[in-house]
Coordinates of C-alpha atoms and ligand atoms in Angstrom, one line a residue:
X5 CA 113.7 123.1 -117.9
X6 CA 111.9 123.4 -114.6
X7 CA 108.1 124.4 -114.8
X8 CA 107.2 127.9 -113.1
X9 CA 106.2 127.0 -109.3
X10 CA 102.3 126.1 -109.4
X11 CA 100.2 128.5 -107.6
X12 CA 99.4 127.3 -104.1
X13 CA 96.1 125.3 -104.3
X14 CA 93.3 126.7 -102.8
X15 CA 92.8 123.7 -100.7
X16 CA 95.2 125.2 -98.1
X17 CA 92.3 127.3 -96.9
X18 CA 90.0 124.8 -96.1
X19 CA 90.7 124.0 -92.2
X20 CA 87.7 126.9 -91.9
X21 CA 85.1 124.5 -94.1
X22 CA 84.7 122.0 -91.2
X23 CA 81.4 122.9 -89.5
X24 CA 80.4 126.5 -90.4
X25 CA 78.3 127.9 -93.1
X26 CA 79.6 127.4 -96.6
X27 CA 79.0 128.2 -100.1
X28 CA 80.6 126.4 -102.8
X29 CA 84.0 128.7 -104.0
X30 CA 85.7 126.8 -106.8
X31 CA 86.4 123.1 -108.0
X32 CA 88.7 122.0 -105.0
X33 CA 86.1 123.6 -102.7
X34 CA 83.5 121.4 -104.3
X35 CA 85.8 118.4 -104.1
X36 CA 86.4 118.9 -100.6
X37 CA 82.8 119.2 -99.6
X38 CA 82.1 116.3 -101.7
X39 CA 84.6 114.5 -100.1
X40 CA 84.3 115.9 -96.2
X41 CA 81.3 113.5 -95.3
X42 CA 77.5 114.7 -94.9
X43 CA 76.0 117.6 -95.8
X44 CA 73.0 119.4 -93.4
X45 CA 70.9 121.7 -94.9
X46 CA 68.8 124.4 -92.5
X47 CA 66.1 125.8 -94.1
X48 CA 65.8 129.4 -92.7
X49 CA 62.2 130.2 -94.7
X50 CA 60.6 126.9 -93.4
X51 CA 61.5 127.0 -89.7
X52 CA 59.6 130.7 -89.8
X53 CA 56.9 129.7 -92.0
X54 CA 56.6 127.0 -89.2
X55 CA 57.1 129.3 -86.5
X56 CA 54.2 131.7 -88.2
X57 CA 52.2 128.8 -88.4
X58 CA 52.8 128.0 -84.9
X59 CA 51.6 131.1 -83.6
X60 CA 48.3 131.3 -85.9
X61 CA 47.0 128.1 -84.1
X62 CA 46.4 130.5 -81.1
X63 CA 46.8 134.3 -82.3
X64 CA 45.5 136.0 -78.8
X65 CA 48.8 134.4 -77.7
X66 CA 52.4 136.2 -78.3
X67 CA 54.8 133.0 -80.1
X68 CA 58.0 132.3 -78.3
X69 CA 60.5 130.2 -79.6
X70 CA 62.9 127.9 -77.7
X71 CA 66.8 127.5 -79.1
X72 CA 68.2 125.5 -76.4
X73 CA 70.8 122.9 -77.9
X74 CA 72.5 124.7 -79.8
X75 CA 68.7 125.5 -81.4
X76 CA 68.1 121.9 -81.4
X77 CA 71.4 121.5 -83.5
X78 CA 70.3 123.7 -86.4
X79 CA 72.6 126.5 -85.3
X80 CA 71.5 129.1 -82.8
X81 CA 73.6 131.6 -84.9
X82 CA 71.4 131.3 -87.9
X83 CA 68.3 130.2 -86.2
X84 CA 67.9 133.1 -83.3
X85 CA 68.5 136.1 -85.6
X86 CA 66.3 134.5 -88.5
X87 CA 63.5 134.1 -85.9
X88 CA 64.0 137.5 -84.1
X89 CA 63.6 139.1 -87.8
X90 CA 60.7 137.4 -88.4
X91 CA 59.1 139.1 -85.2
X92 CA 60.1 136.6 -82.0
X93 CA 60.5 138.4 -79.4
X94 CA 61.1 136.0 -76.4
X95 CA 63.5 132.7 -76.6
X96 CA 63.8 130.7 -74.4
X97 CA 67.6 128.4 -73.6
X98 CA 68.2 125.9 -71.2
X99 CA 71.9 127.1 -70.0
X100 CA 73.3 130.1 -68.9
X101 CA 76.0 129.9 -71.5
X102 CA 73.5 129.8 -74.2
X103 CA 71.5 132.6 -73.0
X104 CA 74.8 134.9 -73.2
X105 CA 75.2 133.3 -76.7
X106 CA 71.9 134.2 -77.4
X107 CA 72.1 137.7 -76.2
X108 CA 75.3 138.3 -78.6
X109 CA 72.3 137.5 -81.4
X110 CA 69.5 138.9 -80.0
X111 CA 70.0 142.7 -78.4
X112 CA 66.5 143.2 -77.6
X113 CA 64.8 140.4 -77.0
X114 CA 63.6 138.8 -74.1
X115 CA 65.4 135.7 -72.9
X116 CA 64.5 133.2 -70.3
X117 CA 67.0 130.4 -69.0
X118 CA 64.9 127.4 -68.7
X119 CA 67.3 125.8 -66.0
X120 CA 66.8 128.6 -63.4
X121 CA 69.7 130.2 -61.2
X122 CA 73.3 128.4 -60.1
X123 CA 74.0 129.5 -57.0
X124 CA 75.6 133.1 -57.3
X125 CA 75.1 133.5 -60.7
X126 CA 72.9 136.7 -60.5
X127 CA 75.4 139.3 -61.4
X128 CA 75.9 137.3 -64.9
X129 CA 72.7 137.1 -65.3
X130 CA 72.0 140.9 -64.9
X131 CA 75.4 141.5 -66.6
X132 CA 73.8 139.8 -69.5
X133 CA 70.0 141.0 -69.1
X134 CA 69.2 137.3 -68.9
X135 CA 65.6 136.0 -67.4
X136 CA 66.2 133.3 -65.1
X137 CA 63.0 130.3 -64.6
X138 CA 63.4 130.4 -60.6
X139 CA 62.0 127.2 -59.8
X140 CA 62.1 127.0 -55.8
X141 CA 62.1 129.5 -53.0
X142 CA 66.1 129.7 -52.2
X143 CA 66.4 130.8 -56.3
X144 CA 63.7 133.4 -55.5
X145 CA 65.0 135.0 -52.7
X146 CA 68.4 135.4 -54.1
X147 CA 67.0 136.8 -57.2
X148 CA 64.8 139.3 -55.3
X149 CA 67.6 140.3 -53.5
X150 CA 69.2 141.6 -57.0
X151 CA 66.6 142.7 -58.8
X152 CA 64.4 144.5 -56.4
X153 CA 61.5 144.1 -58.5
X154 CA 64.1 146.2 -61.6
X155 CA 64.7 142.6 -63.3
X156 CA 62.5 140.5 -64.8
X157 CA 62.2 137.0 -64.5
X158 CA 59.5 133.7 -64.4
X159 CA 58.5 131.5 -62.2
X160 CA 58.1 128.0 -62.9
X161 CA 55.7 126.0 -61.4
X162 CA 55.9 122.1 -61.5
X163 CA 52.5 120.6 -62.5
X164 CA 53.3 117.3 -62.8
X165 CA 56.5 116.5 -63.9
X166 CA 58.8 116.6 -60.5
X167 CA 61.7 117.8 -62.5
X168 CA 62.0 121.6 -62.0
X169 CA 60.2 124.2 -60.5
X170 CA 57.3 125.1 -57.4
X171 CA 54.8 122.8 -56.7
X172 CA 51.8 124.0 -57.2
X173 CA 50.6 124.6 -53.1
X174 CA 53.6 126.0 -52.7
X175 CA 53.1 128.5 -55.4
X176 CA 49.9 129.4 -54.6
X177 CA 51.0 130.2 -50.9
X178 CA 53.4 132.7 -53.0
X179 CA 50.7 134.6 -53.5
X180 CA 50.5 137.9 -53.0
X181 CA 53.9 137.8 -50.8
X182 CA 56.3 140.5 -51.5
X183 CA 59.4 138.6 -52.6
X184 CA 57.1 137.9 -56.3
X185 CA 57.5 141.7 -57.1
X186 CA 61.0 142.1 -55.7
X187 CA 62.2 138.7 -57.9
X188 CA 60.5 140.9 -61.1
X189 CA 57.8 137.9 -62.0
X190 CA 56.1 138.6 -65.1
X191 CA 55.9 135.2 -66.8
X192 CA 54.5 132.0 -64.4
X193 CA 55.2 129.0 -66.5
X194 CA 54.9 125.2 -66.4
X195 CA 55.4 122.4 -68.8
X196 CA 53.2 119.5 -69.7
X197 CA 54.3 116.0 -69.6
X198 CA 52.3 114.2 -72.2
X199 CA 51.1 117.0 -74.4
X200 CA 52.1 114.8 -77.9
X201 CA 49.3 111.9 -76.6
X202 CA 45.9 114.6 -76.9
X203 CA 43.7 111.6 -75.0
X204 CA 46.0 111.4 -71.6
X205 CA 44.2 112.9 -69.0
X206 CA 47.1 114.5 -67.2
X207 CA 47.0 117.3 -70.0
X208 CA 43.7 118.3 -68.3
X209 CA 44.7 118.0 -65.0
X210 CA 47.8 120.3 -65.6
X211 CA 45.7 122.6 -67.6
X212 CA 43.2 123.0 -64.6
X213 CA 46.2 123.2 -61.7
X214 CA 48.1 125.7 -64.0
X215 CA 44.7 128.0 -64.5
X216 CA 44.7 128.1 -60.8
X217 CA 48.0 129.4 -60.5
X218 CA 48.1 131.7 -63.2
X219 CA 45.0 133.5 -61.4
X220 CA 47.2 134.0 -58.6
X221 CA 49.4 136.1 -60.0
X222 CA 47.5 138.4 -62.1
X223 CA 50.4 140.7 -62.8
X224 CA 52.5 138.1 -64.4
X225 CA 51.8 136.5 -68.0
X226 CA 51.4 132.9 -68.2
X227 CA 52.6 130.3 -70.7
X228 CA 52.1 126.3 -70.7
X229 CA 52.6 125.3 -74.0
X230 CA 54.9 123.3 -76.3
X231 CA 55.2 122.4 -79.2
X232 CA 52.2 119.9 -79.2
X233 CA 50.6 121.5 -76.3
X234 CA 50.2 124.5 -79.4
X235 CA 48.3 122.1 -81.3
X236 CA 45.8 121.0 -77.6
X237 CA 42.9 122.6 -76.4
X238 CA 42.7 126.6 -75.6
X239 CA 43.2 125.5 -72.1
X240 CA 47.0 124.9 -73.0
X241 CA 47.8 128.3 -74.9
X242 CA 47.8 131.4 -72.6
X243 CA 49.5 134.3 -73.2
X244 CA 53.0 133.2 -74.4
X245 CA 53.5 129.5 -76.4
X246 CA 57.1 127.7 -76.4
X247 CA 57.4 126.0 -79.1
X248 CA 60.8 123.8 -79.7
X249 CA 61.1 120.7 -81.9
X250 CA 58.1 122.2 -84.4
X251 CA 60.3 124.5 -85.1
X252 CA 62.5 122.9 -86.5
X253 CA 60.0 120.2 -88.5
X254 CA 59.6 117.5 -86.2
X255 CA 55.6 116.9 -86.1
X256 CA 53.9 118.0 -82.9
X257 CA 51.1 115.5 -83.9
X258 CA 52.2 112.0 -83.4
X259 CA 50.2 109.8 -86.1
X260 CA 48.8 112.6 -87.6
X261 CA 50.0 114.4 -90.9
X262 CA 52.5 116.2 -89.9
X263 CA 51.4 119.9 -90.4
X264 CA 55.2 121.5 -90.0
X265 CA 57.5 122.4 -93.2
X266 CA 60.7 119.8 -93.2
X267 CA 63.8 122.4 -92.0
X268 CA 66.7 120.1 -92.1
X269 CA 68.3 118.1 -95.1
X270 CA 70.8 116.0 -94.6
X271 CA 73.0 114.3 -97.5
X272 CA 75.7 112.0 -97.9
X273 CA 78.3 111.5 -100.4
X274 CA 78.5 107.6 -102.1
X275 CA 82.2 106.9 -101.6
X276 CA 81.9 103.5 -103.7
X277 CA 79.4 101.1 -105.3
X278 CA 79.7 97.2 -105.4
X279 CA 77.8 94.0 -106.3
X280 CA 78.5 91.4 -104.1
X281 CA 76.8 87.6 -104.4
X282 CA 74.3 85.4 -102.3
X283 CA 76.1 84.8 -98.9
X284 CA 78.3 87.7 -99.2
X285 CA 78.0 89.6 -95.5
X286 CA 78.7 93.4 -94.8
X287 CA 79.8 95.6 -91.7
X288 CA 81.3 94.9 -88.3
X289 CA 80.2 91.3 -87.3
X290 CA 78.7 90.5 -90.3
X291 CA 75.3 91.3 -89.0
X292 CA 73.7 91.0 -92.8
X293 CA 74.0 88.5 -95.2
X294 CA 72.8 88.7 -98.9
X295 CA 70.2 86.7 -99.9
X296 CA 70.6 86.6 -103.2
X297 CA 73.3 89.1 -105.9
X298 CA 73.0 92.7 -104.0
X299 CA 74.9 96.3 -105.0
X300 CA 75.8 98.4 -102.2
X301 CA 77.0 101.4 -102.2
X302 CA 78.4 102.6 -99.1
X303 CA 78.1 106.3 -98.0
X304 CA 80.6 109.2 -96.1
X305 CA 78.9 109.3 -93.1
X306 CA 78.4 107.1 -89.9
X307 CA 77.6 107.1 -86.3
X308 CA 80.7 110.0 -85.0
X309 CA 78.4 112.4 -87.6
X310 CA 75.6 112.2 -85.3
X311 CA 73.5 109.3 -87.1
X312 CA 72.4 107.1 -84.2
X313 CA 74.0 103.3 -84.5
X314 CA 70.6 101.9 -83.1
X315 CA 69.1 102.5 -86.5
X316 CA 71.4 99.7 -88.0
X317 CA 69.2 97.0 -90.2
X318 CA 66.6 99.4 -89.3
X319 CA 66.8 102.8 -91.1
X320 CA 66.6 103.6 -94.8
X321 CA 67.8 106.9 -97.2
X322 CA 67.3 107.7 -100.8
X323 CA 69.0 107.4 -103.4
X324 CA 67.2 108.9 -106.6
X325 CA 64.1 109.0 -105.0
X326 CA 64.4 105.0 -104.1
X327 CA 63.8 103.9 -100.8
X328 CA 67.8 102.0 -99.6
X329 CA 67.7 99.7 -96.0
X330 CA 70.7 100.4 -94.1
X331 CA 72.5 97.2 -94.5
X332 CA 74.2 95.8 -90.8
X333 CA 75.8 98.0 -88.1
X334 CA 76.4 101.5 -88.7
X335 CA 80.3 102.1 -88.6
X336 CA 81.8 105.6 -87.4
X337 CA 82.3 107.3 -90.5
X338 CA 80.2 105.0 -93.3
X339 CA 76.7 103.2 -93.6
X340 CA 76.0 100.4 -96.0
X341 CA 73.0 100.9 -98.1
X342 CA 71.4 98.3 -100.5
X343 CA 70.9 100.0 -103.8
X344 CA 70.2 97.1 -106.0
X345 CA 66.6 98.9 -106.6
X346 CA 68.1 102.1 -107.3
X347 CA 69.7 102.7 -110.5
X348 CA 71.0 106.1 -109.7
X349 CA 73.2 105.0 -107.2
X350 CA 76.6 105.9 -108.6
X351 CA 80.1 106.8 -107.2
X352 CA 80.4 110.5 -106.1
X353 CA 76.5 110.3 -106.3
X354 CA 73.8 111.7 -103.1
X355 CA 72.0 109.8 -100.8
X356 CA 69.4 111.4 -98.4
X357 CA 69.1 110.4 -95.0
X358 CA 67.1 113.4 -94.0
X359 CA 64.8 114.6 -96.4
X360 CA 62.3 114.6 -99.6
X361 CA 59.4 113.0 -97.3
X362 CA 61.9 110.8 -94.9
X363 CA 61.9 113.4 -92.0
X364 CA 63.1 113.8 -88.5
X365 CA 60.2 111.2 -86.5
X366 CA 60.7 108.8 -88.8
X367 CA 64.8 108.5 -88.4
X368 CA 64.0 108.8 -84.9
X369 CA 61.7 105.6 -84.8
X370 CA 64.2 103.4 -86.7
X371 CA 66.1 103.9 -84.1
X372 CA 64.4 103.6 -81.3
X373 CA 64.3 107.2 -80.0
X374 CA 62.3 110.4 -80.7
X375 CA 63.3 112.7 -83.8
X376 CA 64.1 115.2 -80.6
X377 CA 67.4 112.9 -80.3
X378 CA 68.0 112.8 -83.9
X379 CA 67.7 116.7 -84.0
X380 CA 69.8 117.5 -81.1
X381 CA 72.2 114.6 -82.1
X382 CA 73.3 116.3 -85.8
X383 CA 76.7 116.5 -85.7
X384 CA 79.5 119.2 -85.9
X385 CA 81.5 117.5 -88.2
X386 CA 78.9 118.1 -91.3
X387 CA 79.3 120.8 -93.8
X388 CA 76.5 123.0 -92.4
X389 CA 74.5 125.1 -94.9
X390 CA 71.5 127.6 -94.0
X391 CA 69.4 128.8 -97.0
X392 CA 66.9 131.8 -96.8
Ligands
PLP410 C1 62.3 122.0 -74.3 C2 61.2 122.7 -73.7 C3 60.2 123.3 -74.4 C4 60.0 123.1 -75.9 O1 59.4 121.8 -76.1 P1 59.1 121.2 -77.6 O2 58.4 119.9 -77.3 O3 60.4 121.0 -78.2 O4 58.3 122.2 -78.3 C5 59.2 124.1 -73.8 N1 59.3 124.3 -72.4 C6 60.2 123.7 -71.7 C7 60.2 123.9 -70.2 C8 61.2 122.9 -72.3 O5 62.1 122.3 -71.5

């Protein structure tokens, strides 16, 4: 006698669990999040407990945030409207495609495109009540001849970095010439180039160039500041601060406690545990060999997740609290950790690669980069979580 047809699994609806925000349904939901790779974690209360803490180092100043990168890979979606009901007022993006993503989040606030204006692209930009950064004369004049002074936007002034924006003569010859009011400048900005290293002296010499500029346009605000240019002298802070990676945890204090709350965790499931003997290599190439009777375990997640390759021999995780070295190269989908000093290393067990103390700079150092790379690296294909 035939059974009754079982009901259809749940697991046919799990196509839509890939990258967006979950919470944990049933069983087969749990297995396939287990089972899908690496888990990220965006803590929502810490990145505006950081972003509060931010704006108390100078509270004369309004706090902007910036959310460029997809807000530096911890999801704009979550991250803009957690900041905006909080009480930020003006983001900043790098792209025009994320400032019209932005302004689907954020109906009132002010926005600023970091990159300036692409030729003809001022209708989308009014379209979309976007503030371009004009950073040279041609972007000025085009903007002034749509705004008429009825849209706002900044002016970025180049103080030392030769990337984008005015220099600084040039700026100052702006002054008082019509076309400022017609382009609708009410924020001069510029950016400092070493503002994580407090003893470099070009943080002083920006400071005293941008001071001179700002005073040339008294009807605009002005805004210098960073992350780490937050934590420099008053000099730095003016009206409006930009603060990015801090944001998100990453310490704006290099070799300092790091005074930010950690925002992202991320996890990864241990697909299998083994003991192998002295001589016994692991990974691609066999870049490791044990020195003596090791267990691994070896985890769901690898270099196409957004964990950088370079940190192969180099970076560590936690398993149960213990310190693991990544063991040899990094593969696309799985790491090799040595565990032999971890008992709680188990099949179907956790280990954390971000997290509980191991943060952002540090990943970023065993690999040879800055935790911004780590941050904006985080990849799509984790289960994404954001918790309040
Ligand atoms: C990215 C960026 C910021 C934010 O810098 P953080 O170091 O991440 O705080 C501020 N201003 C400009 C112009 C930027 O490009």
């Amino acid at each position: 006698m035939n059974d009754p047809a079982p009901p259809t699994p749940r697991i046919s609806k799990e196509p839509d669990i890939a990258p967006q925000d979950t919470a944990p349904q049933d069983s087969a939901h749990d297995a396939i999040r287990a089972g899908h790779g690496a888990r990220l974690t965006v803590d929502l209360a810490a990145l505006v407990a950081n972003w509060r803490a931010l704006g108390a180092q100078a509270p004369q100043a309004e706090c902007g945030a910036v959310v460029k990168a997809d807000a530096y890979g911890c999801g704009l979606s979550r991250v803009a409207p957690a900041l905006a009901r909080a009480g930020c007022r003006s983001f900043f993006v790098a792209h025009l495609s994320e400032g019209i993503a932005a302004r689907r989040l954020l109906p009132e606030a002010a926005i600023y495109v970091l990159n300036g204006l692409p030729p003809g692209a001022g209708a989308v930009f009014a379209a979309h009540g976007l503030r371009p950064v004009l950073g040279d004369r041609d972007e000025l004049a085009e903007w002034a001849a749509l705004s008429d002074g009825r849209r706002p936007a900044a002016l970025h002034v180049d103080t030392g970095m030769n990337r984008l924006g005015l220099s600084v003569p040039a700026a100052l010859g702006l002054a008082g010439d019509p076309v400022v009011e017609k382009a609708g400048i009410d924020l001069v900005m510029s950016h400092l180039v070493s503002a994580e290293l407090p003893a470099d002296p070009l943080n002083a010499r920006q400071a005293a160039d941008f001071s001179r500029v700002r005073a040339a346009f008294p009807n605009a605000r002005a805004s210098l500041a960073n992350s780490s240019g937050t934590w420099l002298a008053d000099a730095t802070r003016h009206d409006l601060l930009r603060p990015g990676y801090s944001l998100f945890g990453g310490n704006p204090e290099p070799g300092k406690p790091n005074p930010m709350r950690p925002v992202v965790r991320l996890e990864a499931t241990i697909l299998q545990i083994r003991t192998v003997e002295a001589g016994a290599t692991c990974g691609y190439n066999a870049r490791w060999t044990a020195p003596g009777p090791r267990r691994l375990a070896t985890l769901s997640l690898g270099y196409a997740d957004g964990y950088p390759r370079a940190a192969s021999g180099r970076g560590h995780a936690l398993v149960g609290g213990v310190s693991c070295p990544i063991l040899g190269l990094i593969s696309m989908d799985l790491i090799i950790l040595d565990v032999t000093d971890a008992p709680a290393a188990r099949r179907g067990g956790t280990a954390t690669l971000i997290g509980d103390g191991l943060d952002i700079d540090t990943v970023g150092q065993a690999a040879g980069t800055i935790g911004y790379e780590i941050l904006t690296g985080l990849g799509s294909r984790y289960v994404r979580h954001h918790v309040e």
